[in-house]
Amino acid sequence: MNNLDKYNQVFCETFSVNSDVLGTNFSNDTIENWDSVLQLSLVTSIEDAFDVMFEPEEIMDFKSYEKGKVILLKYDVII
Amino acid sequence: MLVSRFKGFKIGALSVAVPSHKIQISDFYESFGKDLVDKFSEMAGVKQIAHTSLKQTASDLGFIAAEKVFESGKAKREDIGVLVFVSQKPDFRIPATSFVLQKRLGLGENVICQDINLACSGFIFGLQTSLSILSNLKGKKALLITADTSYKTMSPQDRTMFMLFGDSGSAVVLEKDDLNREQIFELAFRTNGDKFKSIITPAGAFRNRNLKPIDEVWSDDIVRNDYNTHMKGMAVFEFSITDVPKLINDFYKYTNTDASSYDNFILHQANLYILKQLSRKCKIPFEKIPLSIDRFGNNSSNSIPLVLSDHFSNADNKTLRLLISGFGAGLSWACGAINIDTQNILPIFISDDFFIE
């Protein structure tokens, strides 16, 4: 499984969606049930999947599918 | 950072009471869906919580814990000169619940009674208040009672809070330590009233006295009314993983200590993910942070006594040097270095008793 597949799988499992809805519009502004529980669940799962640990500001900033890719790049994880 | 230093005091007894009604995390599948509940449980670390009945109040749990202290013989009623009750769920609007407990416990007239309205930081603020008063009362002991029944003001539809909070009460006796006069309790505090709305129950007191309890969908898509407690989840999370570790790291510097200076870190059981973040940000080996959140959830001001009773009531007799920290509504956050002899920690007592005056 490549990084994009792993990344998508976490989003699909966290938000119970199909991968075809993931993209530039997938964010806490557009997803109704993206609350604090799912945000922390998402971050926890991403950290586990890529063996990283985010800084507090990165956790708070992880509010969209695209933003997550930028944050992971800081850890040399290319999606 | 404000720092209070108390020399020559000790914890003479610590007791905790918990209600018997246990709720498994899977019991919430029907309300919130298995998928979300399982994700919550994995992130927050909660597998089970205990709730009081509608009749049992926070003071009942505190009373039961205090009675266990007196039954153990570690303190006598006539020794108590200070009674501090920390809770956000008092018995009445007037008087303060500490007076109700004074009567119920049969403490007599020579007692200073005070209530403190605080949640998750409350144990350490309660220690500060109790020790400050005790410092000027010769030959007396303080009884610090922390207790809460947080779920009673929560919307049952609040998926961010309703699965997280459990009920319990504790009683801690503070007294002069004549055998170890150099023993130091050092406590540090910060508060931020600018963020008082971060955790709030808007109605029920006098600012919004006559609001009708109308259930509505709030901006976070959760149905609640103004009599329900609302927590801005991500804002409180951010506070927990930025301000709290900063205070602990500042405390390390102030006291010239580090994580290796303490036997254990007894931290407010906010959620498992926050505890992992605190471990990382304060360089605390995770195994030095005892966990009770899995079986009891977040117990507000009572987290610290609950963890102590849960993990150390059956330990071999020894004196532990502990770093404690609590943080929450206000916003308020605190940490401190204390000692406790494990022989003074009583086991958790389970009771559903309630006491109607």
CSV table of C-alpha atoms in Angstrom, one decimal:
chain,number,residue,atom,x,y,z
A,1,MET,CA,0.0,0.0,0.0
A,2,ASN,CA,1.5,3.4,-1.0
A,3,ASN,CA,1.3,6.5,1.1
A,4,LEU,CA,-1.7,7.9,-0.8
A,5,ASP,CA,-3.6,4.7,-0.2
A,6,LYS,CA,-2.7,4.7,3.5
A,7,TYR,CA,-3.7,8.4,3.8
A,8,ASN,CA,-7.0,7.8,2.0
A,9,GLN,CA,-7.8,4.8,4.0
A,10,VAL,CA,-7.5,6.7,7.3
A,11,PHE,CA,-9.8,9.4,6.0
A,12,CYS,CA,-12.3,6.9,4.7
A,13,GLU,CA,-12.4,5.0,8.0
A,14,THR,CA,-12.5,8.1,10.1
A,15,PHE,CA,-15.3,9.8,8.2
A,16,SER,CA,-17.0,6.7,6.9
A,17,VAL,CA,-16.8,7.9,3.3
A,18,ASN,CA,-15.6,6.5,-0.1
A,19,SER,CA,-12.3,7.6,-1.4
A,20,ASP,CA,-13.9,9.3,-4.4
A,21,VAL,CA,-15.2,12.1,-2.3
A,22,LEU,CA,-11.7,12.9,-1.0
A,23,GLY,CA,-10.1,16.0,-2.5
A,24,THR,CA,-9.6,19.7,-2.3
A,25,ASN,CA,-13.1,20.3,-0.9
A,26,PHE,CA,-12.9,17.8,1.9
A,27,SER,CA,-12.5,19.9,5.1
A,28,ASN,CA,-14.0,20.7,8.4
A,29,ASP,CA,-16.0,23.4,6.6
A,30,THR,CA,-17.6,21.0,4.2
A,31,ILE,CA,-18.0,17.8,6.3
A,32,GLU,CA,-20.9,18.0,8.7
A,33,ASN,CA,-19.7,15.6,11.3
A,34,TRP,CA,-16.1,16.8,11.4
A,35,ASP,CA,-16.0,17.6,15.2
A,36,SER,CA,-13.4,17.5,17.9
A,37,VAL,CA,-13.8,13.7,18.4
A,38,LEU,CA,-13.3,12.9,14.7
A,39,GLN,CA,-10.5,15.5,14.3
A,40,LEU,CA,-8.5,13.8,17.2
A,41,SER,CA,-9.4,10.4,15.9
A,42,LEU,CA,-8.1,11.4,12.4
A,43,VAL,CA,-4.9,12.8,13.8
A,44,THR,CA,-4.3,9.8,16.0
A,45,SER,CA,-4.8,7.4,13.1
A,46,ILE,CA,-2.6,9.5,10.7
A,47,GLU,CA,0.2,9.5,13.4
A,48,ASP,CA,-0.1,5.7,13.8
A,49,ALA,CA,-0.2,5.1,10.0
A,50,PHE,CA,2.9,7.2,9.3
A,51,ASP,CA,4.7,6.7,12.6
A,52,VAL,CA,4.9,10.5,13.3
A,53,MET,CA,3.9,12.7,16.1
A,54,PHE,CA,2.5,16.1,15.4
A,55,GLU,CA,3.1,19.4,17.2
A,56,PRO,CA,0.1,21.0,18.8
A,57,GLU,CA,-0.2,23.7,16.2
A,58,GLU,CA,-0.1,21.0,13.4
A,59,ILE,CA,-2.9,19.1,15.2
A,60,MET,CA,-5.0,22.2,15.3
A,61,ASP,CA,-4.2,23.0,11.7
A,62,PHE,CA,-5.1,19.5,10.4
A,63,LYS,CA,-8.5,20.6,9.1
A,64,SER,CA,-8.6,19.5,5.6
A,65,TYR,CA,-7.5,16.6,3.3
A,66,GLU,CA,-5.1,18.9,1.5
A,67,LYS,CA,-3.7,20.5,4.6
A,68,GLY,CA,-2.9,17.2,6.0
A,69,LYS,CA,-0.6,16.4,3.0
A,70,VAL,CA,1.3,19.7,3.6
A,71,ILE,CA,1.7,18.9,7.3
A,72,LEU,CA,3.0,15.4,6.6
A,73,LEU,CA,5.5,16.8,4.1
A,74,LYS,CA,7.3,18.3,7.1
A,75,TYR,CA,7.9,14.8,8.3
A,76,ASP,CA,9.2,13.8,4.9
A,77,VAL,CA,6.0,11.8,4.2
A,78,ILE,CA,5.1,12.5,0.5
A,79,ILE,CA,1.5,11.8,-0.3
B,1,MET,CA,2.9,31.5,37.1
B,2,LEU,CA,1.8,31.9,40.8
B,3,VAL,CA,3.6,29.5,43.2
B,4,SER,CA,2.5,28.5,46.7
B,5,ARG,CA,4.9,26.8,49.0
B,6,PHE,CA,3.8,24.9,52.1
B,7,LYS,CA,6.4,23.4,54.5
B,8,GLY,CA,5.8,20.6,57.0
B,9,PHE,CA,2.4,19.3,55.9
B,10,LYS,CA,1.4,15.9,54.8
B,11,ILE,CA,-1.6,14.0,53.4
B,12,GLY,CA,-2.8,12.0,56.4
B,13,ALA,CA,-5.5,10.1,54.5
B,14,LEU,CA,-7.1,9.8,51.1
B,15,SER,CA,-10.3,8.0,50.2
B,16,VAL,CA,-12.5,7.8,47.1
B,17,ALA,CA,-16.1,6.8,46.5
B,18,VAL,CA,-17.6,5.7,43.2
B,19,PRO,CA,-21.2,4.8,42.3
B,20,SER,CA,-21.9,1.2,41.3
B,21,HIS,CA,-23.7,1.8,38.1
B,22,LYS,CA,-21.2,1.1,35.3
B,23,ILE,CA,-21.8,2.1,31.7
B,24,GLN,CA,-19.7,0.2,29.1
B,25,ILE,CA,-18.6,2.3,26.1
B,26,SER,CA,-20.6,-0.2,23.9
B,27,ASP,CA,-23.8,0.9,25.7
B,28,PHE,CA,-23.5,4.1,23.6
B,29,TYR,CA,-23.6,2.2,20.2
B,30,GLU,CA,-27.3,2.8,19.9
B,31,SER,CA,-27.1,6.5,20.6
B,32,PHE,CA,-24.0,7.5,18.6
B,33,GLY,CA,-23.3,4.5,16.3
B,34,LYS,CA,-20.7,1.8,16.8
B,35,ASP,CA,-18.2,3.4,14.4
B,36,LEU,CA,-18.0,6.8,16.1
B,37,VAL,CA,-18.1,5.2,19.6
B,38,ASP,CA,-15.2,2.9,18.8
B,39,LYS,CA,-13.2,5.8,17.4
B,40,PHE,CA,-13.9,7.9,20.4
B,41,SER,CA,-12.9,5.0,22.7
B,42,GLU,CA,-9.6,4.5,20.9
B,43,MET,CA,-8.7,8.2,21.0
B,44,ALA,CA,-10.0,9.0,24.5
B,45,GLY,CA,-9.1,5.7,26.1
B,46,VAL,CA,-12.5,5.4,27.8
B,47,LYS,CA,-13.9,1.9,28.0
B,48,GLN,CA,-16.2,2.3,31.0
B,49,ILE,CA,-17.6,5.0,33.2
B,50,ALA,CA,-19.7,5.1,36.4
B,51,HIS,CA,-22.7,7.3,36.9
B,52,THR,CA,-24.7,8.2,40.0
B,53,SER,CA,-28.4,7.8,40.2
B,54,LEU,CA,-30.5,10.9,39.9
B,55,LYS,CA,-30.8,11.0,43.7
B,56,GLN,CA,-27.2,10.7,44.6
B,57,THR,CA,-25.3,14.0,44.6
B,58,ALA,CA,-21.6,14.9,44.5
B,59,SER,CA,-21.8,15.7,48.2
B,60,ASP,CA,-23.1,12.2,48.9
B,61,LEU,CA,-20.0,10.7,47.3
B,62,GLY,CA,-17.7,13.1,49.1
B,63,PHE,CA,-19.5,12.3,52.4
B,64,ILE,CA,-19.1,8.5,51.9
B,65,ALA,CA,-15.3,9.0,51.2
B,66,ALA,CA,-15.0,11.2,54.3
B,67,GLU,CA,-16.8,8.6,56.5
B,68,LYS,CA,-14.3,6.0,55.3
B,69,VAL,CA,-11.4,8.2,56.4
B,70,PHE,CA,-12.9,8.5,59.9
B,71,GLU,CA,-13.7,4.8,60.0
B,72,SER,CA,-10.1,4.0,59.2
B,73,GLY,CA,-9.0,5.9,62.3
B,74,LYS,CA,-6.6,8.1,60.3
B,75,ALA,CA,-8.4,11.2,61.4
B,76,LYS,CA,-10.9,12.2,64.1
B,77,ARG,CA,-13.9,14.4,63.5
B,78,GLU,CA,-12.9,16.8,66.3
B,79,ASP,CA,-9.5,17.3,64.6
B,80,ILE,CA,-11.0,19.0,61.5
B,81,GLY,CA,-10.8,22.8,61.5
B,82,VAL,CA,-11.2,23.4,57.7
B,83,LEU,CA,-13.6,21.8,55.3
B,84,VAL,CA,-13.3,22.7,51.6
B,85,PHE,CA,-15.7,21.2,49.1
B,86,VAL,CA,-14.7,21.5,45.4
B,87,SER,CA,-17.5,20.8,42.9
B,88,GLN,CA,-19.5,22.2,40.1
B,89,LYS,CA,-22.6,20.3,41.3
B,90,PRO,CA,-23.6,21.7,44.7
B,91,ASP,CA,-26.6,20.3,46.6
B,92,PHE,CA,-28.3,23.7,46.9
B,93,ARG,CA,-28.0,27.3,45.5
B,94,ILE,CA,-27.7,28.5,49.2
B,95,PRO,CA,-26.0,27.5,51.4
B,96,ALA,CA,-22.6,26.3,50.3
B,97,THR,CA,-22.5,22.5,50.3
B,98,SER,CA,-19.5,22.4,52.7
B,99,PHE,CA,-22.0,23.4,55.5
B,100,VAL,CA,-24.3,20.6,54.5
B,101,LEU,CA,-21.3,18.2,54.8
B,102,GLN,CA,-20.2,19.8,58.1
B,103,LYS,CA,-23.6,18.9,59.5
B,104,ARG,CA,-23.8,15.4,58.0
B,105,LEU,CA,-20.3,14.6,59.1
B,106,GLY,CA,-20.9,15.8,62.6
B,107,LEU,CA,-17.9,18.2,62.7
B,108,GLY,CA,-19.1,20.6,65.3
B,109,GLU,CA,-18.9,24.4,65.2
B,110,ASN,CA,-15.2,25.1,65.1
B,111,VAL,CA,-14.8,24.6,61.4
B,112,ILE,CA,-14.1,27.0,58.5
B,113,CYS,CA,-16.3,25.8,55.6
B,114,GLN,CA,-15.7,26.9,52.0
B,115,ASP,CA,-17.0,25.8,48.6
B,116,ILE,CA,-14.9,26.2,45.5
B,117,ASN,CA,-16.6,26.1,42.1
B,118,LEU,CA,-14.0,24.5,39.9
B,119,ALA,CA,-13.8,21.4,37.8
B,120,CYS,CA,-10.7,19.6,36.5
B,121,SER,CA,-8.1,21.8,38.1
B,122,GLY,CA,-10.1,21.8,41.4
B,123,PHE,CA,-8.0,19.4,43.4
B,124,ILE,CA,-4.9,21.5,43.3
B,125,PHE,CA,-6.7,24.8,43.9
B,126,GLY,CA,-8.4,23.0,46.8
B,127,LEU,CA,-5.1,21.9,48.2
B,128,GLN,CA,-3.9,25.6,48.0
B,129,THR,CA,-7.0,26.9,49.8
B,130,SER,CA,-7.0,24.2,52.4
B,131,LEU,CA,-3.3,24.5,53.2
B,132,SER,CA,-3.4,28.3,53.3
B,133,ILE,CA,-6.2,28.3,55.9
B,134,LEU,CA,-4.6,25.4,57.8
B,135,SER,CA,-1.3,27.3,58.0
B,136,ASN,CA,-3.0,29.8,60.4
B,137,LEU,CA,-4.9,27.2,62.5
B,138,LYS,CA,-2.9,25.6,65.2
B,139,GLY,CA,-3.5,22.0,66.0
B,140,LYS,CA,-6.2,21.4,63.4
B,141,LYS,CA,-6.5,19.3,60.2
B,142,ALA,CA,-8.2,20.2,56.9
B,143,LEU,CA,-10.7,18.0,55.1
B,144,LEU,CA,-10.6,18.6,51.3
B,145,ILE,CA,-13.5,17.0,49.5
B,146,THR,CA,-13.7,16.9,45.7
B,147,ALA,CA,-16.7,15.4,44.0
B,148,ASP,CA,-18.6,15.8,40.8
B,149,THR,CA,-21.5,14.3,38.9
B,150,SER,CA,-20.7,16.0,35.6
B,151,TYR,CA,-23.1,14.1,33.3
B,152,LYS,CA,-26.1,15.6,35.1
B,153,THR,CA,-25.8,18.9,33.1
B,154,MET,CA,-24.8,17.3,29.8
B,155,SER,CA,-27.0,16.8,26.8
B,156,PRO,CA,-27.3,13.0,26.3
B,157,GLN,CA,-26.8,13.8,22.6
B,158,ASP,CA,-23.4,15.4,23.2
B,159,ARG,CA,-21.1,12.8,21.7
B,160,THR,CA,-18.0,14.8,22.7
B,161,MET,CA,-18.8,14.8,26.5
B,162,PHE,CA,-21.5,12.3,27.4
B,163,MET,CA,-19.2,9.3,26.9
B,164,LEU,CA,-16.2,10.9,28.6
B,165,PHE,CA,-17.2,11.9,32.1
B,166,GLY,CA,-17.6,9.6,35.1
B,167,ASP,CA,-18.8,10.4,38.7
B,168,SER,CA,-16.8,10.0,41.9
B,169,GLY,CA,-16.0,11.8,45.2
B,170,SER,CA,-12.9,12.0,47.4
B,171,ALA,CA,-11.9,13.0,50.9
B,172,VAL,CA,-8.3,14.1,51.7
B,173,VAL,CA,-7.0,15.0,55.1
B,174,LEU,CA,-4.2,17.5,55.3
B,175,GLU,CA,-2.3,18.0,58.5
B,176,LYS,CA,1.0,19.1,60.0
B,177,ASP,CA,3.8,16.6,59.7
B,178,ASP,CA,5.7,16.7,62.9
B,179,LEU,CA,8.1,13.9,61.8
B,180,ASN,CA,9.1,15.6,58.6
B,181,ARG,CA,9.0,19.3,59.0
B,182,GLU,CA,11.1,19.9,55.9
B,183,GLN,CA,8.6,18.2,53.6
B,184,ILE,CA,7.4,20.7,51.0
B,185,PHE,CA,4.2,21.0,48.9
B,186,GLU,CA,4.9,23.3,46.0
B,187,LEU,CA,1.9,24.3,43.9
B,188,ALA,CA,1.8,26.4,40.7
B,189,PHE,CA,-1.2,28.1,39.0
B,190,ARG,CA,-2.4,30.0,36.0
B,191,THR,CA,-5.9,31.1,35.1
B,192,ASN,CA,-7.5,32.8,32.0
B,193,GLY,CA,-10.9,34.3,32.5
B,194,ASP,CA,-10.8,35.7,29.0
B,195,LYS,CA,-11.8,32.1,27.9
B,196,PHE,CA,-14.5,31.5,30.5
B,197,LYS,CA,-16.9,30.5,27.7
B,198,SER,CA,-14.7,27.6,26.7
B,199,ILE,CA,-16.5,25.3,29.2
B,200,ILE,CA,-19.8,26.8,30.3
B,201,THR,CA,-23.3,25.9,31.5
B,202,PRO,CA,-25.0,29.1,30.4
B,203,ALA,CA,-28.3,29.0,32.4
B,204,GLY,CA,-29.4,28.0,35.8
B,205,ALA,CA,-27.7,30.7,37.8
B,206,PHE,CA,-28.6,34.4,37.8
B,207,ARG,CA,-27.2,35.8,34.5
B,208,ASN,CA,-29.7,33.7,32.5
B,209,ARG,CA,-32.1,32.8,35.2
B,210,ASN,CA,-35.3,32.5,33.3
B,211,LEU,CA,-34.3,30.9,30.0
B,212,LYS,CA,-36.6,28.2,28.9
B,213,PRO,CA,-34.8,24.8,28.4
B,214,ILE,CA,-35.3,24.6,24.6
B,215,ASP,CA,-33.4,21.9,22.9
B,216,GLU,CA,-31.7,23.3,19.7
B,217,VAL,CA,-29.0,22.3,17.3
B,218,TRP,CA,-25.9,24.3,18.3
B,219,SER,CA,-23.1,25.4,15.9
B,220,ASP,CA,-21.3,22.1,16.6
B,221,ASP,CA,-24.3,20.2,15.3
B,222,ILE,CA,-25.1,18.8,18.7
B,223,VAL,CA,-28.6,19.2,20.3
B,224,ARG,CA,-28.5,20.8,23.7
B,225,ASN,CA,-30.2,23.6,25.7
B,226,ASP,CA,-28.8,26.4,27.8
B,227,TYR,CA,-28.9,24.3,31.0
B,228,ASN,CA,-26.5,21.8,29.4
B,229,THR,CA,-22.7,22.2,29.8
B,230,HIS,CA,-21.0,23.1,26.5
B,231,MET,CA,-17.3,22.6,25.9
B,232,LYS,CA,-15.5,24.0,22.9
B,233,GLY,CA,-13.7,20.8,22.2
B,234,MET,CA,-10.8,21.8,20.0
B,235,ALA,CA,-10.2,25.0,21.9
B,236,VAL,CA,-10.0,23.1,25.2
B,237,PHE,CA,-7.8,20.5,23.5
B,238,GLU,CA,-5.4,23.2,22.2
B,239,PHE,CA,-5.2,24.7,25.7
B,240,SER,CA,-4.5,21.3,27.2
B,241,ILE,CA,-1.6,20.5,24.9
B,242,THR,CA,0.0,24.0,24.9
B,243,ASP,CA,-0.7,25.9,28.2
B,244,VAL,CA,-0.6,22.9,30.4
B,245,PRO,CA,2.8,21.5,29.3
B,246,LYS,CA,4.2,25.0,29.4
B,247,LEU,CA,3.2,25.3,33.0
B,248,ILE,CA,4.7,22.0,33.9
B,249,ASN,CA,8.0,22.9,32.0
B,250,ASP,CA,8.0,26.3,33.8
B,251,PHE,CA,7.5,24.4,37.1
B,252,TYR,CA,10.5,22.1,36.3
B,253,LYS,CA,12.7,25.2,35.8
B,254,TYR,CA,11.3,27.0,38.9
B,255,THR,CA,11.9,24.0,41.1
B,256,ASN,CA,15.1,22.9,39.3
B,257,THR,CA,13.6,19.5,38.7
B,258,ASP,CA,12.8,17.3,35.6
B,259,ALA,CA,10.8,14.2,34.9
B,260,SER,CA,13.4,12.0,36.7
B,261,SER,CA,12.8,13.9,39.9
B,262,TYR,CA,9.3,12.3,40.4
B,263,ASP,CA,8.2,8.8,41.1
B,264,ASN,CA,5.0,9.3,39.2
B,265,PHE,CA,2.9,11.9,37.4
B,266,ILE,CA,-0.7,12.0,38.6
B,267,LEU,CA,-2.4,13.9,35.8
B,268,HIS,CA,-6.0,14.9,35.3
B,269,GLN,CA,-7.5,12.1,33.1
B,270,ALA,CA,-8.7,14.4,30.4
B,271,ASN,CA,-8.4,11.9,27.6
B,272,LEU,CA,-5.7,9.4,26.6
B,273,TYR,CA,-4.5,11.4,23.6
B,274,ILE,CA,-4.0,14.5,25.8
B,275,LEU,CA,-2.0,12.4,28.3
B,276,LYS,CA,0.2,11.1,25.5
B,277,GLN,CA,0.8,14.7,24.4
B,278,LEU,CA,1.7,15.8,27.9
B,279,SER,CA,4.0,12.8,28.2
B,280,ARG,CA,5.8,13.9,25.1
B,281,LYS,CA,5.9,17.7,25.7
B,282,CYS,CA,7.1,17.3,29.3
B,283,LYS,CA,9.5,14.4,28.6
B,284,ILE,CA,7.6,12.1,31.0
B,285,PRO,CA,8.1,8.4,30.4
B,286,PHE,CA,4.5,7.3,29.6
B,287,GLU,CA,4.8,4.4,32.1
B,288,LYS,CA,5.2,7.0,34.9
B,289,ILE,CA,1.6,8.2,34.2
B,290,PRO,CA,-0.9,5.8,35.9
B,291,LEU,CA,-4.1,5.6,33.9
B,292,SER,CA,-7.6,5.3,35.3
B,293,ILE,CA,-9.5,6.8,32.4
B,294,ASP,CA,-10.1,3.4,30.8
B,295,ARG,CA,-12.3,2.2,33.7
B,296,PHE,CA,-13.5,5.5,35.2
B,297,GLY,CA,-13.4,8.2,32.4
B,298,ASN,CA,-12.7,11.9,33.1
B,299,ASN,CA,-13.6,12.5,36.8
B,300,SER,CA,-13.3,16.3,36.8
B,301,SER,CA,-11.8,17.6,40.1
B,302,ASN,CA,-11.6,14.1,41.4
B,303,SER,CA,-9.2,12.7,38.8
B,304,ILE,CA,-6.1,13.0,40.9
B,305,PRO,CA,-7.4,11.3,44.1
B,306,LEU,CA,-9.1,8.7,42.0
B,307,VAL,CA,-5.9,7.7,40.2
B,308,LEU,CA,-4.0,7.6,43.5
B,309,SER,CA,-6.6,5.3,45.1
B,310,ASP,CA,-6.9,3.2,42.0
B,311,HIS,CA,-3.2,2.6,41.6
B,312,PHE,CA,-1.6,2.9,45.1
B,313,SER,CA,-4.0,1.9,47.8
B,314,ASN,CA,-2.6,-1.7,47.7
B,315,ALA,CA,1.0,-0.7,47.1
B,316,ASP,CA,3.9,-1.5,49.4
B,317,ASN,CA,4.4,1.1,52.1
B,318,LYS,CA,6.6,3.9,50.6
B,319,THR,CA,6.6,7.6,50.2
B,320,LEU,CA,6.0,8.8,46.7
B,321,ARG,CA,7.2,12.1,45.3
B,322,LEU,CA,4.6,13.1,42.8
B,323,LEU,CA,4.0,15.7,40.2
B,324,ILE,CA,0.3,16.4,39.9
B,325,SER,CA,-1.5,18.5,37.3
B,326,GLY,CA,-5.1,19.4,36.7
B,327,PHE,CA,-6.6,21.7,34.1
B,328,GLY,CA,-10.1,22.8,32.8
B,329,ALA,CA,-12.9,25.2,33.3
B,330,GLY,CA,-12.1,28.9,34.0
B,331,LEU,CA,-9.9,28.4,32.2
B,332,SER,CA,-7.6,27.3,35.0
B,333,TRP,CA,-4.6,25.1,35.2
B,334,ALA,CA,-2.3,24.0,38.0
B,335,CYS,CA,0.5,21.6,38.8
B,336,GLY,CA,2.5,20.8,41.9
B,337,ALA,CA,5.0,18.6,43.7
B,338,ILE,CA,3.6,16.7,46.7
B,339,ASN,CA,4.6,13.7,48.8
B,340,ILE,CA,2.2,10.9,49.9
B,341,ASP,CA,2.7,7.8,52.0
B,342,THR,CA,0.9,5.0,50.2
B,343,GLN,CA,-0.2,3.6,53.6
B,344,ASN,CA,-2.5,6.6,53.9
B,345,ILE,CA,-4.3,5.8,50.6
B,346,LEU,CA,-7.5,3.9,51.1
B,347,PRO,CA,-9.0,1.6,48.4
B,348,ILE,CA,-11.9,2.8,46.2
B,349,PHE,CA,-15.2,2.3,48.0
B,350,ILE,CA,-18.4,1.7,45.9
B,351,SER,CA,-21.7,3.1,47.1
B,352,ASP,CA,-25.0,4.3,45.8
B,353,ASP,CA,-26.1,5.8,49.2
B,354,PHE,CA,-27.7,9.2,49.1
B,355,PHE,CA,-28.6,11.5,52.0
B,356,ILE,CA,-31.7,13.7,51.9
B,357,GLU,CA,-31.4,16.4,54.6
